[in-house]
Amino acid sequence: MYMKKRSLFLVAVLSLTLALGGVFGCGSKEPAAGSAPDKAKEGPAIKISSKTFTEAALLGTMTLQYMEELGYPVENKMGLGELAVIRPALTSGQIDLYWEYTGTGVLNLMEHEPVFDADESYKLIKDWDAKNGIAWLDYAPLNDTYGIVVRSDIAEKYNLKTTSDYVALVKKGEGLKFVGFPEWEGRADGLPAFEKVYDFKMPKNDYVNVAMGLNYETLANKKGDLALAFTTEPRIVTDKLVMLEDDKKAFPVYNAAPVVRQEIVDAYPTLAEDLKKLSSVLDTKTITELNMQVDVEKKSIEEVSTTFLKSKQLLK
């Protein structure tokens, strides 16, 4: 079963911090100074949270800043924890809103088999969670899942754009080194499923097994030509790698969406449409570049969030 991959080892520690009152900046946040009085919205305070890894923190911070700009009464509960911590906090009312991934909902909450279509995955978890009093608002185009990346020189040499392009080369006998992880090679929903969807067999001599995280170094050292990667990793940008289109949909979809307690949605009829304006501008390329600004360029999450929202005219 696919799991969100970052910071899972923090769950136990973060569970304890939740019991002690939360982590990161969990204090209340008043409407922005200078907001027009008629801009403020009347209703219950909205406690906005996030998971702890960079991408999740960016999504949460953008939501907090944007909603504050619109006059919603918000409280900052950023960085609460991973799924085992943040989901119970949502369903119990300790928080009201955070961003979750459709694939995580389908696989980990519903315990459903992987789904490879974005709309189908979203509808499944949205309908399932409605009975829990949780609303999944419109999902963003960004898809944080597995993908195949190629060194730019290899992509140019063979004119590689889709995964099918790569498979066609394998079937012709072209010896391209594919970098993967041991756990992915043996999993039913890993390499075997990938081979089945694309109707080919990975040559054993061309499969390079490395520990997760060493895939980029292996490509950089030219000990591999292609590699399994996560689609929103900053090194795709910094290393100038080419992400192949998963044209036959071998990897489950993980679109990010705001998940909100239904009573908050009921209290604010404009909330869904307002957040759609944010989610609609967050595609895979955009979030990857924003992740890079934080993880590689070492900018603060608040700075990156503010600059991006201003560039999209979602913040003054």
Short mmCIF file of C-alpha atoms in Angstrom, two decimals:
data_model
loop_
_atom_site.label_atom_id
_atom_site.label_comp_id
_atom_site.label_asym_id
_atom_site.label_seq_id
_atom_site.Cartn_x
_atom_site.Cartn_y
_atom_site.Cartn_z
CA MET A 1 0.00 0.00 0.00
CA TYR A 2 1.29 3.43 -0.92
CA MET A 3 1.99 5.79 1.98
CA LYS A 4 2.89 9.46 2.01
CA LYS A 5 6.58 9.31 2.27
CA ARG A 6 7.97 12.15 4.28
CA SER A 7 8.53 12.39 8.02
CA LEU A 8 6.55 9.30 8.96
CA PHE A 9 9.03 8.61 11.76
CA LEU A 10 7.84 11.83 13.43
CA VAL A 11 4.35 10.53 14.11
CA ALA A 12 5.05 9.22 17.61
CA VAL A 13 6.86 12.37 18.67
CA LEU A 14 4.23 14.62 17.19
CA SER A 15 1.45 12.67 18.87
CA LEU A 16 3.01 13.60 22.20
CA THR A 17 3.35 17.24 21.22
CA LEU A 18 -0.31 17.29 20.20
CA ALA A 19 -1.23 16.12 23.67
CA LEU A 20 0.84 18.94 25.10
CA GLY A 21 -0.95 21.53 23.00
CA GLY A 22 0.45 21.28 19.44
CA VAL A 23 3.60 22.29 17.66
CA PHE A 24 5.04 25.12 15.55
CA GLY A 25 2.99 28.34 15.73
CA CYS A 26 -0.25 27.18 17.30
CA GLY A 27 -1.43 30.48 18.66
CA SER A 28 -4.44 32.45 17.49
CA LYS A 29 -4.03 34.74 14.53
CA GLU A 30 -6.21 37.82 14.26
CA PRO A 31 -7.32 39.28 10.92
CA ALA A 32 -4.56 41.14 9.12
CA ALA A 33 -3.81 44.65 10.28
CA GLY A 34 -5.33 47.18 7.96
CA SER A 35 -8.12 44.92 6.75
CA ALA A 36 -11.23 46.86 5.92
CA PRO A 37 -13.94 46.49 8.61
CA ASP A 38 -16.54 45.42 6.05
CA LYS A 39 -14.16 42.71 4.83
CA ALA A 40 -14.27 40.70 8.05
CA LYS A 41 -16.51 37.65 7.89
CA GLU A 42 -18.78 36.73 10.79
CA GLY A 43 -18.65 33.19 12.06
CA PRO A 44 -16.63 30.66 14.06
CA ALA A 45 -12.84 30.88 14.08
CA ILE A 46 -11.29 28.48 11.56
CA LYS A 47 -8.37 26.50 12.97
CA ILE A 48 -6.03 25.85 10.03
CA SER A 49 -3.35 23.18 10.28
CA SER A 50 -0.89 21.19 8.19
CA LYS A 51 1.33 18.16 8.17
CA THR A 52 5.01 18.81 8.84
CA PHE A 53 6.89 18.27 5.57
CA THR A 54 7.70 21.25 3.35
CA GLU A 55 4.95 20.84 0.78
CA ALA A 56 2.24 20.41 3.39
CA ALA A 57 3.51 23.37 5.39
CA LEU A 58 3.46 25.50 2.24
CA LEU A 59 -0.13 24.51 1.44
CA GLY A 60 -1.24 25.25 4.98
CA THR A 61 0.56 28.58 5.17
CA MET A 62 -0.78 29.75 1.81
CA THR A 63 -4.29 28.87 2.96
CA LEU A 64 -3.84 30.72 6.24
CA GLN A 65 -2.49 33.87 4.59
CA TYR A 66 -5.05 33.85 1.80
CA MET A 67 -8.06 33.28 4.05
CA GLU A 68 -6.85 35.95 6.43
CA GLU A 69 -6.64 38.34 3.49
CA LEU A 70 -10.25 37.54 2.64
CA GLY A 71 -11.37 38.38 6.15
CA TYR A 72 -11.98 34.91 7.56
CA PRO A 73 -11.29 34.61 11.29
CA VAL A 74 -8.42 32.12 11.39
CA GLU A 75 -6.23 30.42 13.97
CA ASN A 76 -2.73 29.16 13.20
CA LYS A 77 -2.30 25.46 14.04
CA MET A 78 0.48 24.76 11.54
CA GLY A 79 2.69 21.69 11.66
CA LEU A 80 0.50 19.51 13.83
CA GLY A 81 1.70 16.16 12.56
CA GLU A 82 1.26 13.40 10.02
CA LEU A 83 -1.86 11.38 9.26
CA ALA A 84 -2.07 9.49 12.55
CA VAL A 85 -2.04 12.81 14.41
CA ILE A 86 -3.77 15.30 12.16
CA ARG A 87 -6.73 13.20 11.05
CA PRO A 88 -8.07 12.60 14.59
CA ALA A 89 -7.51 16.29 15.31
CA LEU A 90 -9.76 17.12 12.35
CA THR A 91 -12.54 14.68 13.13
CA SER A 92 -12.56 15.67 16.81
CA GLY A 93 -12.77 19.39 16.04
CA GLN A 94 -9.35 20.31 17.46
CA ILE A 95 -8.64 21.70 13.98
CA ASP A 96 -11.00 22.63 11.15
CA LEU A 97 -8.99 22.53 7.93
CA TYR A 98 -5.82 21.08 6.43
CA TRP A 99 -4.65 19.77 3.06
CA GLU A 100 -4.76 16.04 2.41
CA TYR A 101 -3.97 13.90 -0.62
CA THR A 102 -6.71 11.98 -2.41
CA GLY A 103 -4.52 8.89 -2.67
CA THR A 104 -3.84 8.97 1.06
CA GLY A 105 -7.56 9.19 1.71
CA VAL A 106 -8.42 6.35 -0.64
CA LEU A 107 -5.59 4.02 0.40
CA ASN A 108 -5.03 4.81 4.07
CA LEU A 109 -8.40 6.03 5.30
CA MET A 110 -10.74 3.97 3.14
CA GLU A 111 -8.27 1.06 2.82
CA HIS A 112 -9.29 0.89 -0.82
CA GLU A 113 -7.16 -0.43 -3.66
CA PRO A 114 -5.05 2.13 -5.59
CA VAL A 115 -6.92 4.44 -7.96
CA PHE A 116 -5.25 5.90 -11.05
CA ASP A 117 -7.76 8.50 -12.21
CA ALA A 118 -7.85 11.90 -10.48
CA ASP A 119 -11.62 12.45 -10.65
CA GLU A 120 -12.41 8.90 -9.59
CA SER A 121 -10.06 9.07 -6.61
CA TYR A 122 -11.48 12.42 -5.52
CA LYS A 123 -15.10 11.31 -5.80
CA LEU A 124 -14.42 8.12 -3.85
CA ILE A 125 -12.89 9.84 -0.84
CA LYS A 126 -15.24 12.84 -1.00
CA ASP A 127 -18.34 10.65 -0.89
CA TRP A 128 -16.88 8.33 1.74
CA ASP A 129 -15.81 11.15 4.07
CA ALA A 130 -19.08 13.07 3.82
CA LYS A 131 -20.62 10.63 6.30
CA ASN A 132 -17.88 11.61 8.74
CA GLY A 133 -18.81 15.28 8.53
CA ILE A 134 -15.69 16.05 6.49
CA ALA A 135 -15.86 17.97 3.20
CA TRP A 136 -13.21 17.56 0.51
CA LEU A 137 -13.11 20.80 -1.45
CA ASP A 138 -11.93 20.98 -5.07
CA TYR A 139 -8.55 19.31 -5.51
CA ALA A 140 -5.49 21.00 -6.98
CA PRO A 141 -3.89 19.86 -10.25
CA LEU A 142 -0.70 19.05 -8.31
CA ASN A 143 -0.13 15.31 -8.09
CA ASP A 144 2.49 14.20 -5.54
CA THR A 145 3.00 10.58 -6.55
CA TYR A 146 5.64 8.35 -8.09
CA GLY A 147 7.05 9.15 -11.51
CA ILE A 148 9.93 8.32 -13.81
CA VAL A 149 12.64 10.97 -14.23
CA VAL A 150 15.33 10.96 -16.89
CA ARG A 151 18.67 12.71 -17.14
CA SER A 152 18.23 15.58 -19.58
CA ASP A 153 20.97 14.33 -21.91
CA ILE A 154 19.28 10.92 -22.16
CA ALA A 155 15.85 12.48 -22.70
CA GLU A 156 17.26 14.62 -25.51
CA LYS A 157 19.22 11.77 -27.11
CA TYR A 158 16.19 9.48 -27.32
CA ASN A 159 13.47 12.15 -27.47
CA LEU A 160 11.82 10.74 -24.35
CA LYS A 161 8.57 12.41 -23.30
CA THR A 162 6.34 9.60 -22.03
CA THR A 163 6.89 6.38 -20.13
CA SER A 164 5.71 4.55 -23.23
CA ASP A 165 8.63 6.11 -25.12
CA TYR A 166 11.01 4.54 -22.60
CA VAL A 167 9.28 1.14 -22.73
CA ALA A 168 9.51 1.13 -26.51
CA LEU A 169 13.30 1.52 -26.22
CA VAL A 170 13.49 -1.36 -23.73
CA LYS A 171 11.54 -3.59 -26.12
CA LYS A 172 14.02 -2.70 -28.87
CA GLY A 173 16.87 -3.88 -26.64
CA GLU A 174 18.26 -0.46 -25.69
CA GLY A 175 20.25 -0.84 -22.46
CA LEU A 176 19.10 2.04 -20.27
CA LYS A 177 19.86 1.79 -16.56
CA PHE A 178 16.75 2.23 -14.40
CA VAL A 179 17.31 3.27 -10.77
CA GLY A 180 14.76 1.96 -8.28
CA PHE A 181 14.34 0.96 -4.64
CA PRO A 182 14.48 -2.61 -3.24
CA GLU A 183 11.05 -2.28 -1.61
CA TRP A 184 9.48 -1.08 -4.86
CA GLU A 185 10.98 -3.92 -6.88
CA GLY A 186 9.24 -6.61 -4.87
CA ARG A 187 5.90 -4.99 -4.08
CA ALA A 188 2.79 -6.11 -5.95
CA ASP A 189 1.85 -2.45 -6.47
CA GLY A 190 5.43 -1.53 -7.42
CA LEU A 191 7.55 -2.82 -10.28
CA PRO A 192 5.28 -5.82 -11.07
CA ALA A 193 2.29 -3.51 -11.49
CA PHE A 194 4.38 -1.06 -13.51
CA GLU A 195 5.46 -3.86 -15.87
CA LYS A 196 1.89 -5.10 -16.21
CA VAL A 197 0.43 -1.70 -17.07
CA TYR A 198 3.10 -0.99 -19.68
CA ASP A 199 3.24 -4.59 -20.95
CA PHE A 200 7.00 -5.13 -20.73
CA LYS A 201 9.64 -6.82 -18.58
CA MET A 202 12.40 -4.80 -16.95
CA PRO A 203 15.77 -6.40 -17.85
CA LYS A 204 17.41 -7.48 -14.58
CA ASN A 205 20.81 -6.26 -15.75
CA ASP A 206 19.37 -2.78 -16.31
CA TYR A 207 17.70 -2.41 -12.90
CA VAL A 208 19.87 -0.56 -10.36
CA ASN A 209 18.74 -0.94 -6.75
CA VAL A 210 19.66 1.90 -4.36
CA ALA A 211 18.44 3.08 -0.99
CA MET A 212 15.57 5.57 -1.18
CA GLY A 213 17.04 9.06 -1.52
CA LEU A 214 20.15 7.97 -3.43
CA ASN A 215 18.36 7.89 -6.77
CA TYR A 216 19.35 11.47 -7.63
CA GLU A 217 23.03 10.95 -6.78
CA THR A 218 23.03 7.81 -8.90
CA LEU A 219 21.74 9.77 -11.88
CA ALA A 220 24.12 12.67 -11.22
CA ASN A 221 27.06 10.24 -11.20
CA LYS A 222 25.78 8.77 -14.49
CA LYS A 223 25.41 5.31 -12.98
CA GLY A 224 21.79 5.39 -14.06
CA ASP A 225 19.78 6.87 -16.92
CA LEU A 226 16.26 6.94 -15.46
CA ALA A 227 14.98 6.70 -11.92
CA LEU A 228 11.88 6.27 -9.85
CA ALA A 229 11.15 9.55 -8.09
CA PHE A 230 8.44 11.54 -6.35
CA THR A 231 6.85 14.02 -8.71
CA THR A 232 7.23 17.14 -6.57
CA GLU A 233 10.82 16.66 -5.34
CA PRO A 234 12.97 19.83 -5.64
CA ARG A 235 15.88 17.94 -7.19
CA ILE A 236 13.85 17.41 -10.33
CA VAL A 237 14.31 21.16 -10.82
CA THR A 238 17.84 21.59 -9.47
CA ASP A 239 19.23 18.59 -11.37
CA LYS A 240 17.31 19.56 -14.54
CA LEU A 241 15.69 16.15 -14.84
CA VAL A 242 12.86 15.37 -17.22
CA MET A 243 9.69 13.88 -15.71
CA LEU A 244 8.12 11.42 -18.14
CA GLU A 245 4.37 11.52 -18.58
CA ASP A 246 2.75 8.45 -16.99
CA ASP A 247 0.61 8.06 -20.12
CA LYS A 248 -0.85 4.68 -19.19
CA LYS A 249 -1.42 5.62 -15.53
CA ALA A 250 0.73 3.11 -13.67
CA PHE A 251 0.95 5.20 -10.51
CA PRO A 252 -1.93 6.06 -8.13
CA VAL A 253 -2.96 9.71 -8.03
CA TYR A 254 -2.24 11.91 -5.01
CA ASN A 255 -3.93 15.23 -5.72
CA ALA A 256 -3.89 17.66 -2.81
CA ALA A 257 -7.19 19.12 -1.58
CA PRO A 258 -8.37 21.20 1.38
CA VAL A 259 -10.32 19.01 3.79
CA VAL A 260 -12.69 20.90 6.08
CA ARG A 261 -15.19 20.06 8.77
CA GLN A 262 -18.66 20.34 7.21
CA GLU A 263 -19.95 22.72 9.87
CA ILE A 264 -17.29 25.23 8.83
CA VAL A 265 -18.33 24.90 5.19
CA ASP A 266 -21.95 25.43 6.26
CA ALA A 267 -20.99 28.50 8.30
CA TYR A 268 -19.17 30.10 5.36
CA PRO A 269 -21.03 29.58 2.04
CA THR A 270 -18.24 31.32 0.07
CA LEU A 271 -15.41 29.18 1.47
CA ALA A 272 -15.41 26.44 -1.18
CA GLU A 273 -15.36 28.89 -4.07
CA ASP A 274 -12.70 31.04 -2.41
CA LEU A 275 -10.37 28.10 -1.85
CA LYS A 276 -10.95 26.88 -5.39
CA LYS A 277 -9.17 30.04 -6.58
CA LEU A 278 -6.12 28.92 -4.61
CA SER A 279 -6.17 25.21 -5.45
CA SER A 280 -6.65 25.89 -9.16
CA VAL A 281 -3.25 27.62 -9.46
CA LEU A 282 -1.29 24.85 -7.73
CA ASP A 283 -0.05 22.36 -10.30
CA THR A 284 2.80 19.85 -10.00
CA LYS A 285 5.44 22.08 -11.59
CA THR A 286 4.48 25.05 -9.42
CA ILE A 287 4.58 23.20 -6.09
CA THR A 288 7.89 21.56 -7.05
CA GLU A 289 9.44 24.97 -7.64
CA LEU A 290 8.01 26.29 -4.37
CA ASN A 291 9.39 23.25 -2.52
CA MET A 292 12.78 23.99 -4.07
CA GLN A 293 12.74 27.59 -2.85
CA VAL A 294 12.31 26.34 0.71
CA ASP A 295 14.47 23.20 0.73
CA VAL A 296 17.27 24.28 -1.59
CA GLU A 297 17.31 28.07 -1.56
CA LYS A 298 16.52 28.07 2.18
CA LYS A 299 13.82 30.71 2.02
CA SER A 300 11.23 30.70 4.77
CA ILE A 301 7.88 29.06 4.12
CA GLU A 302 6.15 32.35 4.98
CA GLU A 303 8.24 34.30 2.44
CA VAL A 304 7.70 31.77 -0.34
CA SER A 305 4.00 31.63 0.39
CA THR A 306 3.58 35.41 0.45
CA THR A 307 5.52 35.94 -2.77
CA PHE A 308 3.55 33.26 -4.60
CA LEU A 309 0.14 34.52 -3.44
CA LYS A 310 1.03 38.06 -4.48
CA SER A 311 2.16 36.83 -7.89
CA LYS A 312 -1.29 35.25 -8.35
CA GLN A 313 -3.04 38.37 -7.01
CA LEU A 314 -4.45 36.39 -4.09
CA LEU A 315 -2.68 38.62 -1.59
CA LYS A 316 -2.06 42.35 -1.61
#
